[in-house]
CSV table of C-alpha atoms and ligand atoms in Angstrom, one decimal:
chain,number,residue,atom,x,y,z
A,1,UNK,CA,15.5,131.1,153.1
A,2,UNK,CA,19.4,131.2,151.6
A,3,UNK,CA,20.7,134.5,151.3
A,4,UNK,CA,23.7,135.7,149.6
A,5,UNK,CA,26.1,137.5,152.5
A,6,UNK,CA,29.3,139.3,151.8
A,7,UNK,CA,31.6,138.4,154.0
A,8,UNK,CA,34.8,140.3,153.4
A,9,UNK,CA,35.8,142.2,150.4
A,10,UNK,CA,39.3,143.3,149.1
A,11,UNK,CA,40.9,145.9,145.8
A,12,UNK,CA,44.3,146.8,144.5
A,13,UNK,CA,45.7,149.3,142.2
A,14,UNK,CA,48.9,149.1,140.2
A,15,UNK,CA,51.7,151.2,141.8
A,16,UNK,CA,51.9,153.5,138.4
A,17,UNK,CA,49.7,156.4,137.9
A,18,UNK,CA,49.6,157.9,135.1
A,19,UNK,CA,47.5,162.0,135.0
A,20,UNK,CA,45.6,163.8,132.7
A,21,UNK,CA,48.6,165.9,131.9
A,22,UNK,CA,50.7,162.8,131.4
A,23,UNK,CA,48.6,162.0,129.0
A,24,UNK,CA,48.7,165.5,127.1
A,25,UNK,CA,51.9,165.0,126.3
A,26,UNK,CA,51.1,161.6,124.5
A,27,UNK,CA,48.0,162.9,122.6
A,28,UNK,CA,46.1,166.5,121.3
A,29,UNK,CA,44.2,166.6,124.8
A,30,UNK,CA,44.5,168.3,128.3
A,31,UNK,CA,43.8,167.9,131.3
A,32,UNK,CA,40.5,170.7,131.5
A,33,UNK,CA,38.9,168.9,128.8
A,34,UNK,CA,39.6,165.5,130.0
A,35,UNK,CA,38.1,166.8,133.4
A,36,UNK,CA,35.5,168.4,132.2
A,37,UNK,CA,33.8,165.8,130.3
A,38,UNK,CA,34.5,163.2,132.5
A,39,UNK,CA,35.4,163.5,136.0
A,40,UNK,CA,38.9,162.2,135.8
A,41,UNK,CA,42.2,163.3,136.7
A,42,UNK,CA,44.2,159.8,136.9
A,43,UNK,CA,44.1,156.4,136.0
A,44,UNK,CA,46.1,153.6,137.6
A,45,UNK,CA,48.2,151.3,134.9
A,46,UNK,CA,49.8,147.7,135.7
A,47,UNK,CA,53.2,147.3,134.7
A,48,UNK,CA,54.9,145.4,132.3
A,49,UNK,CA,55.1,142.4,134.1
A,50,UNK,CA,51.4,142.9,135.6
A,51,UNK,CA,48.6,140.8,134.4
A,52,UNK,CA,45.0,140.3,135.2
A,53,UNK,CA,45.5,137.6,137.2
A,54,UNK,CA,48.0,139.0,139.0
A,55,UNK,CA,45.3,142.1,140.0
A,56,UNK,CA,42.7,139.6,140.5
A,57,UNK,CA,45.3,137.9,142.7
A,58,UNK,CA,46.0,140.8,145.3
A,59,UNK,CA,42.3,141.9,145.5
A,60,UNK,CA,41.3,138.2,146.1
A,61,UNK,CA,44.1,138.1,149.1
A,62,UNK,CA,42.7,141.4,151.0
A,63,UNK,CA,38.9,139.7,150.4
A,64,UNK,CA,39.9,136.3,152.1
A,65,UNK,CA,41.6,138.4,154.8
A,66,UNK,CA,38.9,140.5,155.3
A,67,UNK,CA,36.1,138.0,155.3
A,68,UNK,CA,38.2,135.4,158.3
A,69,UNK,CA,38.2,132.3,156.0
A,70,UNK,CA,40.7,129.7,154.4
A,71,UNK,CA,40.9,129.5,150.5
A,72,UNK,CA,40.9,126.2,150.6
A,73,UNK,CA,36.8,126.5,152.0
A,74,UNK,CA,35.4,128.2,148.7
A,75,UNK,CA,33.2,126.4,146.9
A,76,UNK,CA,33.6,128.4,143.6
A,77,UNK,CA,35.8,131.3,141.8
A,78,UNK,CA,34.0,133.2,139.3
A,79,UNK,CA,36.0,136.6,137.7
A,80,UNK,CA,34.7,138.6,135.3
A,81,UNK,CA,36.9,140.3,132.9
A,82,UNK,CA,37.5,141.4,129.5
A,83,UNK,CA,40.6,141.7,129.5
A,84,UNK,CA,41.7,137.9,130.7
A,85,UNK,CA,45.5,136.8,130.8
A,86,UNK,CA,45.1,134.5,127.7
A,87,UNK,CA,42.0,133.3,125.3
A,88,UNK,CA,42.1,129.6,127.7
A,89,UNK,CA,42.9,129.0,129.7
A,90,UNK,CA,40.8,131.4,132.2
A,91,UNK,CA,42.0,133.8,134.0
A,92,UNK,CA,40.0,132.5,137.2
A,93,UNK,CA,42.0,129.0,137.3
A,94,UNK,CA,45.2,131.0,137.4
A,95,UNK,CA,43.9,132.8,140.4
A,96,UNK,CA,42.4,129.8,141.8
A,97,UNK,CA,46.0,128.5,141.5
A,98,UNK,CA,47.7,131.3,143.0
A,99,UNK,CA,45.4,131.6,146.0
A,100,UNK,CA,45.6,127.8,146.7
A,101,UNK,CA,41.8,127.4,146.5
A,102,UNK,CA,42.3,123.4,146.0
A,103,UNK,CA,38.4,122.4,146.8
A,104,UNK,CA,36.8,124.8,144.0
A,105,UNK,CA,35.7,125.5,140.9
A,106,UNK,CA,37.0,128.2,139.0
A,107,UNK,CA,35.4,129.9,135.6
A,108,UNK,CA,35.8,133.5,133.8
A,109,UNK,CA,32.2,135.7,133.2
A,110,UNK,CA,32.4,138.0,130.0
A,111,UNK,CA,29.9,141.1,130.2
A,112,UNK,CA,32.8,143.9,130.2
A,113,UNK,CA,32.0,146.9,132.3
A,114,UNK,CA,28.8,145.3,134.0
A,115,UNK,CA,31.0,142.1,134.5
A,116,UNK,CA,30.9,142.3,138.7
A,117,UNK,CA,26.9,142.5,139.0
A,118,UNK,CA,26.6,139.8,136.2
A,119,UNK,CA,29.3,137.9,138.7
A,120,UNK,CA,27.1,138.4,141.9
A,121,UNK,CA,24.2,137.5,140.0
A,122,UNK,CA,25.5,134.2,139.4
A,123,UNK,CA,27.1,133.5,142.4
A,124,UNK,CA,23.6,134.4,144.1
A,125,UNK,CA,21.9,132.2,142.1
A,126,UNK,CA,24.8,129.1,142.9
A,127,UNK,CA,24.3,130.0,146.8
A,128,UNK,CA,20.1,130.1,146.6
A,129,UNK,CA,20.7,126.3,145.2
A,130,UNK,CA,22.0,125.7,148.8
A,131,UNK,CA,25.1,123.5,146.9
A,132,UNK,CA,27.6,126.3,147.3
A,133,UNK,CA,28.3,128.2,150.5
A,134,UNK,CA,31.2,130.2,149.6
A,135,UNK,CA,32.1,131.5,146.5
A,136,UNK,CA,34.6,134.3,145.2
A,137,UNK,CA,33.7,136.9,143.0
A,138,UNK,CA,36.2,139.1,141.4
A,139,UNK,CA,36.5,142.0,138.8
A,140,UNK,CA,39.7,142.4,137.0
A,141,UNK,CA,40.7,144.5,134.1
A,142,UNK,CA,44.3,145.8,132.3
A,143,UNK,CA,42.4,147.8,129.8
A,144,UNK,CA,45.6,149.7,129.2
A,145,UNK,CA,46.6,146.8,126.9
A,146,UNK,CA,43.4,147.0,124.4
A,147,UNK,CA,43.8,150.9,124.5
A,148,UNK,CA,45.0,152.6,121.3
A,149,UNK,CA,47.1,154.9,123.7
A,150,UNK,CA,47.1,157.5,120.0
A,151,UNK,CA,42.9,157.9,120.3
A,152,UNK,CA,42.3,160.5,122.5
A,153,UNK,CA,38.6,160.0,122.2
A,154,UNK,CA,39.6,156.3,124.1
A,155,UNK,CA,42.6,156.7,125.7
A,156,UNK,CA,41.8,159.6,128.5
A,157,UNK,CA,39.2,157.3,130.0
A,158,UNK,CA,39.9,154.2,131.3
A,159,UNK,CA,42.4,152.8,134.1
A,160,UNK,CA,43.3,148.9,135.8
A,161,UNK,CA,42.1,147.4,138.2
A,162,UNK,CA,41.2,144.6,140.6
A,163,UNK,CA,38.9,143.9,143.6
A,164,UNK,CA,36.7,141.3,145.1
A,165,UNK,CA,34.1,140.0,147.2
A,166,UNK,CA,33.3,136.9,149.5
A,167,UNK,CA,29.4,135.5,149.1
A,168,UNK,CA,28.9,133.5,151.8
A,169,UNK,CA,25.2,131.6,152.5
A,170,UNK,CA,23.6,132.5,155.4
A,171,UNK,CA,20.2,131.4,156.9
A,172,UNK,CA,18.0,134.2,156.5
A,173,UNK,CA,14.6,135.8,156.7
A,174,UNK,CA,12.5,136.6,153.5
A,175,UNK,CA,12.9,140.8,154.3
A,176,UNK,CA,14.4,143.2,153.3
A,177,UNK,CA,15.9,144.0,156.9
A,178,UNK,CA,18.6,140.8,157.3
A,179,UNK,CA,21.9,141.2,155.9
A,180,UNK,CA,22.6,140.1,152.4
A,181,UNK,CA,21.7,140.4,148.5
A,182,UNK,CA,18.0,141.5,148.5
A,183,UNK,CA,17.2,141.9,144.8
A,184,UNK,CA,19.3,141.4,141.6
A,185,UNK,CA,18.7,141.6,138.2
A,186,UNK,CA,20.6,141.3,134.5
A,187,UNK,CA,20.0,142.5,131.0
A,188,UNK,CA,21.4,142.3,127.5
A,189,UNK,CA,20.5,143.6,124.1
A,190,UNK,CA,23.3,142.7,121.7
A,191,UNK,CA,21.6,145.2,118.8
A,192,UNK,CA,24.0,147.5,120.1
A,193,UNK,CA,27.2,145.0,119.8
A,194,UNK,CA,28.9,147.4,117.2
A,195,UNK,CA,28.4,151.0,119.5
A,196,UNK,CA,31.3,150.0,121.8
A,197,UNK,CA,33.6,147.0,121.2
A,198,UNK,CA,37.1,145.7,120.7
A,199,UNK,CA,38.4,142.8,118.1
A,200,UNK,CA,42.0,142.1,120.5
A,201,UNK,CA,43.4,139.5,119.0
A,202,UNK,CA,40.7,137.9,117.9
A,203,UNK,CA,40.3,135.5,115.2
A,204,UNK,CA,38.2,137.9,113.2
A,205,UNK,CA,40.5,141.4,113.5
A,206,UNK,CA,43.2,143.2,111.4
A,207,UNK,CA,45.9,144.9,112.2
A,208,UNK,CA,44.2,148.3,112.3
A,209,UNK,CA,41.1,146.9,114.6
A,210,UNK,CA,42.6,145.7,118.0
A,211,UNK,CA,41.4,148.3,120.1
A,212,UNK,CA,38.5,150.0,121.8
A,213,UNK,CA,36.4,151.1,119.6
A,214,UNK,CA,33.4,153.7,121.0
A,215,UNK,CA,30.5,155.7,120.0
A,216,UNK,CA,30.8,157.8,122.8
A,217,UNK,CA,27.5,159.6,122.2
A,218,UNK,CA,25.5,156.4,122.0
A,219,UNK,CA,26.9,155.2,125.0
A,220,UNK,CA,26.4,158.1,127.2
A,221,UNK,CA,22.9,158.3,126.4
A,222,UNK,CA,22.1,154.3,126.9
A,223,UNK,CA,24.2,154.2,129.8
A,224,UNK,CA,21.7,157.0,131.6
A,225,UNK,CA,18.7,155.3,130.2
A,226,UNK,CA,19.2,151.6,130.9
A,227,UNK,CA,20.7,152.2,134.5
A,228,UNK,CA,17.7,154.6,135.0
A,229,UNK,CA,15.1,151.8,134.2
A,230,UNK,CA,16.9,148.9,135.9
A,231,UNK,CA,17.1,150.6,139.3
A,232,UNK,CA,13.5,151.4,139.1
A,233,UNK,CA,12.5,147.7,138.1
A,234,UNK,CA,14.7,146.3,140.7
A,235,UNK,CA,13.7,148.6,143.4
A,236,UNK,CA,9.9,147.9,142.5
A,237,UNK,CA,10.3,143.8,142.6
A,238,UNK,CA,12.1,144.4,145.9
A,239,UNK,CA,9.6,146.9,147.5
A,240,UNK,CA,12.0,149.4,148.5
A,241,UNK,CA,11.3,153.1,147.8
A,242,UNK,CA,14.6,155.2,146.3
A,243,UNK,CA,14.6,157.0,149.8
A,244,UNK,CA,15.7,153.6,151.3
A,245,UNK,CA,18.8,153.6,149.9
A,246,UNK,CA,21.9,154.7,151.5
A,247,UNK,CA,24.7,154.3,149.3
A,248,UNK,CA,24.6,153.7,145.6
A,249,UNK,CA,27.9,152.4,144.0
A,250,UNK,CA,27.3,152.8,139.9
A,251,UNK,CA,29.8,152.1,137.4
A,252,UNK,CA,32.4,154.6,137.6
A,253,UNK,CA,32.4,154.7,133.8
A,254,UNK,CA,32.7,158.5,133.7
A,255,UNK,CA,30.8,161.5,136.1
A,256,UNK,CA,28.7,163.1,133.8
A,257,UNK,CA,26.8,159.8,133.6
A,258,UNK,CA,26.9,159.3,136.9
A,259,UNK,CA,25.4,162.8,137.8
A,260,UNK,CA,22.6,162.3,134.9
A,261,UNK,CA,21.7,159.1,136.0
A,262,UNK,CA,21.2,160.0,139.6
A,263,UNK,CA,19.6,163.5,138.3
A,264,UNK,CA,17.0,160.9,136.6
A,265,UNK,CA,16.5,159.5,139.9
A,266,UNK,CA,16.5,161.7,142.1
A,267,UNK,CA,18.9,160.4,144.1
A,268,UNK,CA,21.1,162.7,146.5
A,269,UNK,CA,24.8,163.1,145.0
A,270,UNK,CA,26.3,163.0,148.0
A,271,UNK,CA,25.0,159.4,148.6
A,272,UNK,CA,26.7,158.3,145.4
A,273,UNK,CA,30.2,156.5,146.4
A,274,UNK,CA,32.8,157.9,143.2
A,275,UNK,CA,35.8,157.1,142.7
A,276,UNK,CA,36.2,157.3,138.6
A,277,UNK,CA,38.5,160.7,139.4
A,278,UNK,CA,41.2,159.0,140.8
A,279,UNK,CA,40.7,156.0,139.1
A,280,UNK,CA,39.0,156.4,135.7
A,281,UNK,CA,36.9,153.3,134.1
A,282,UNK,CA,38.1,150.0,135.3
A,283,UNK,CA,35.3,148.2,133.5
A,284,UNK,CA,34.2,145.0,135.5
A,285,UNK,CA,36.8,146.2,139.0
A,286,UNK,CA,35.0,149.6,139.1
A,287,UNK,CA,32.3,148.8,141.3
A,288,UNK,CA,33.8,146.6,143.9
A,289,UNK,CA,36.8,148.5,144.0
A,290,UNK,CA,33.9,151.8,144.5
A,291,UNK,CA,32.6,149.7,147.2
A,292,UNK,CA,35.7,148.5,148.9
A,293,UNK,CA,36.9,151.7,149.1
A,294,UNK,CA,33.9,153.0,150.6
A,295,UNK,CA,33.6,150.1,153.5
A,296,UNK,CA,37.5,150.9,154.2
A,297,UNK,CA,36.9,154.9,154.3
A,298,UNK,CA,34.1,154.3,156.7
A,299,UNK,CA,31.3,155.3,154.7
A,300,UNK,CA,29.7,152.1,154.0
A,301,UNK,CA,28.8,150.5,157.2
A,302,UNK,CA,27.4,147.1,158.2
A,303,UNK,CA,23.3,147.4,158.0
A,304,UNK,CA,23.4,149.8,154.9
A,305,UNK,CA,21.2,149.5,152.0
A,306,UNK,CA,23.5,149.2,148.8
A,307,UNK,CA,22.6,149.7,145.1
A,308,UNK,CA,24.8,148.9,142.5
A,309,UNK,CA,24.0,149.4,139.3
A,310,UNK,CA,26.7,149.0,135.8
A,311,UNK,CA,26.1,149.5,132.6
A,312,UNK,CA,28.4,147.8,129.3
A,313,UNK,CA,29.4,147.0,126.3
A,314,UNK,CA,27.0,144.7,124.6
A,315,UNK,CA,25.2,147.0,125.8
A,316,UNK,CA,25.1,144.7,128.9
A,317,UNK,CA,23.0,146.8,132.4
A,318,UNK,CA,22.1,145.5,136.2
A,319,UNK,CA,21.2,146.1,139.4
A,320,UNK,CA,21.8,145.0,142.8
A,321,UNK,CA,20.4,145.9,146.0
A,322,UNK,CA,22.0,144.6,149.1
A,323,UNK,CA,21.8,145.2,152.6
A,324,UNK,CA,25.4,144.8,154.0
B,1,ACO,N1,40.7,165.9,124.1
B,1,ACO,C1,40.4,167.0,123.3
B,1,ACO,N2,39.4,166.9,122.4
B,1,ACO,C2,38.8,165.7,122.2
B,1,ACO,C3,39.1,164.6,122.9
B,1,ACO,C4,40.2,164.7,123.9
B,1,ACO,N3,40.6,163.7,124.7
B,1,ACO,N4,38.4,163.6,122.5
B,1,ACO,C5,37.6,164.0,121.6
B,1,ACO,N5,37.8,165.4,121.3
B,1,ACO,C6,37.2,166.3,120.4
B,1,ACO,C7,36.6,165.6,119.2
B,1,ACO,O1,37.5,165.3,118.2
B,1,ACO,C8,35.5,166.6,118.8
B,1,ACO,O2,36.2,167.5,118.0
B,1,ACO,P1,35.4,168.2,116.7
B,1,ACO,O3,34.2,168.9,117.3
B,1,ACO,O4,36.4,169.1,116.2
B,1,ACO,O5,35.1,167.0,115.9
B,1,ACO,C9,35.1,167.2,120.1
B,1,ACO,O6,36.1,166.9,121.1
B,1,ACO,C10,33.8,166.7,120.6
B,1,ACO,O7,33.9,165.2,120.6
B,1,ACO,P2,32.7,164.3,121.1
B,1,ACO,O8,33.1,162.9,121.0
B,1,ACO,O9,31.5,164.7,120.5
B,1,ACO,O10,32.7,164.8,122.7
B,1,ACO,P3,31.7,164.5,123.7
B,1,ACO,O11,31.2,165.8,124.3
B,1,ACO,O12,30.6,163.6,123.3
B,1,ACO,O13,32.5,163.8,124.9
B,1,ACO,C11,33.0,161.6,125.8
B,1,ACO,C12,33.2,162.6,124.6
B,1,ACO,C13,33.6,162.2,127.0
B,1,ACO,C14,33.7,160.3,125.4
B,1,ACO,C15,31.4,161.4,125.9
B,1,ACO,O14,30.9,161.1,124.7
B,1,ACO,C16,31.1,160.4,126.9
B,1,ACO,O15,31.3,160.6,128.1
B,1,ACO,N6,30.6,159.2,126.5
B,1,ACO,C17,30.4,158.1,127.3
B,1,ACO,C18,31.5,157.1,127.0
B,1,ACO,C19,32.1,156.4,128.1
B,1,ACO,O16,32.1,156.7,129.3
B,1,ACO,N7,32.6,155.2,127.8
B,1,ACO,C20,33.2,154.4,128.8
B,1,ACO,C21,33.0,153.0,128.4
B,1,ACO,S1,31.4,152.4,128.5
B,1,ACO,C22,31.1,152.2,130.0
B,1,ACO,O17,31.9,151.9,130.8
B,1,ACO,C23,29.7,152.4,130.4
């Protein structure tokens, strides 16, 4: 059988940071309550000048590097983002472009924070047709543009943020002991469309309505709940036990929900790769910037069994198990 490999990955971070107490002196907040409730002491912001693509654009660089091949061999460029350069066109031709990728196809994904396992989904399912061989995935966000930087309720969690995989197809056994994407699974349920959204520039906003807007209660609670139950189902259809796991790289959306959800699962903390402290929630780039980290600090290691699991606006959830 095809399986889905990853072959190199790669992240960046924009040069400014900006901390909790930076951001008391912008808003009624501090930096124990921020803390506190979330996790997070920093956030990373692009500058002026600094788009998506051009985030997109550095992580894809380390990712090719990392993974030995030429641009010019991938097959196809998917990035996921919410927060893409322009409404068309995408954000992913523009890094096509800038990485000279001249034999591929490029397209944006749209499911906000769970953007990157919706991305690997879909490139697994390109590479299982035995068509594409190697294809690009990147998370990229500058959610410090759609923040209301005067809503403290919004404004104290989120940072930007790029970074990348290579898929590449590999001849495989049907086990769970080769290298490569083992089980992944997507879900949707757009009743919840109005509990965390944003109207941008949109043809249907106002003036007042361009930014984040969040139920934060609501979230929380469906965030525990739905990554809870998609773990389980995708652990079940792949006949690993939770005990098999070695590393599991959630959404860093904030570390109370992190803690919960592994609580729910019984899952070791110290097994739990987070980064949201240093880099609060970078939507769709949290989780392969999580992971890159991780391979880079030497925790991750080739052979490891992987779960990644986000949770969205939408509200959008997935899974992935992977042996790297
Ligand atoms: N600093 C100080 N006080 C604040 C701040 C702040 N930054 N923000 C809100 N408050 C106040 C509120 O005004 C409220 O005051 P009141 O009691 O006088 O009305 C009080 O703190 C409690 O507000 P709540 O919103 O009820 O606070 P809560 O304990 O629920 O914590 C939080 C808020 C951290 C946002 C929490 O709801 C949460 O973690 N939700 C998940 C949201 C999330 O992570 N979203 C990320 C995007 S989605 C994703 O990526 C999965």
């Amino acid at each position: 059988m095809i399986k889905s490999i990853i072959k190199g990955s790669g992240s960046y971070l924009p040069e400014k940071v900006l901390t909790n107490h930076d951001i008391a002196k912008m808003v009624d907040t501090s930096h124990e309550w921020i803390f506190e409730r979330t996790g997070i002491t920093q956030r990373h912001i692009a500058s002026d000048n600094q788009f998506t693509s051009d985030l997109a654009y550095e992580a894809a660089l380390k990712a090719i590097e990392s993974s030995g091949i030429h641009a010019n061999e991938l097959d196809l460029i998917l990035l996921a983002t919410s927060t893409p350069d322009q409404v068309f066109p995408s954000t992913a031709v523009k890094v096509q472009h800038m990485i000279g990728a001249k034999e591929s196809a490029a397209f944006d994904l749209h499911a906000v924070c769970s953007g990157f396992v919706y991305g690997l989904t879909t490139a697994n399912a390109f590479i299982k047709t035995g068509e594409y061989k190697k294809i690009l995935v990147i998370g990229a966000e500058t959610y410090s543009r759609i923040i209301n930087w005067k809503d403290r309720s919004t404004c104290i969690l989120f940072g930007d943020g790029a970074g990348a995989f290579i898929l590449e197809a590999a001849e495989s056994t049907d086990d769970n002991l080769s290298a490569g994407i083992l089980k992944t699974r997507i879900k949707s349920d757009g009743q919840y469309a109005d509990k965390l959204y944003c109207n941008g520039s949109s043809s249907s906003n106002d003036e007042d309505d361009r930014y984040i807007q969040m139920n934060g209660r609501e979230v929380y609670k469906h965030a525990v709940e739905k990554q809870t139950s998609i773990v389980n189902s995708v652990l079940l259809s792949s006949g690993l036990t939770i005990d098999k796991i070695d590393w599991f790289v959630p959404h860093q959306a904030n570390l109370r929900i992190l803690d919960a959800t592994a609580k729910k699962l019984n899952f070791p903390k110290e097994k739990i790769i987070i980064t949201v402290g240093e880099h609060a929630n970078t939507s769709s780039a949290s989780i392969p910037i999580a992971m890159d980290c991780a391979i880079k600090d030497g925790k991750i290691k080739r052979g490891d069994v992987i779960m990644l699991v986000s949770f969205g606006s939408g509200f959008t959830w997935g899974a992935t198990i992977l042996r790297y």
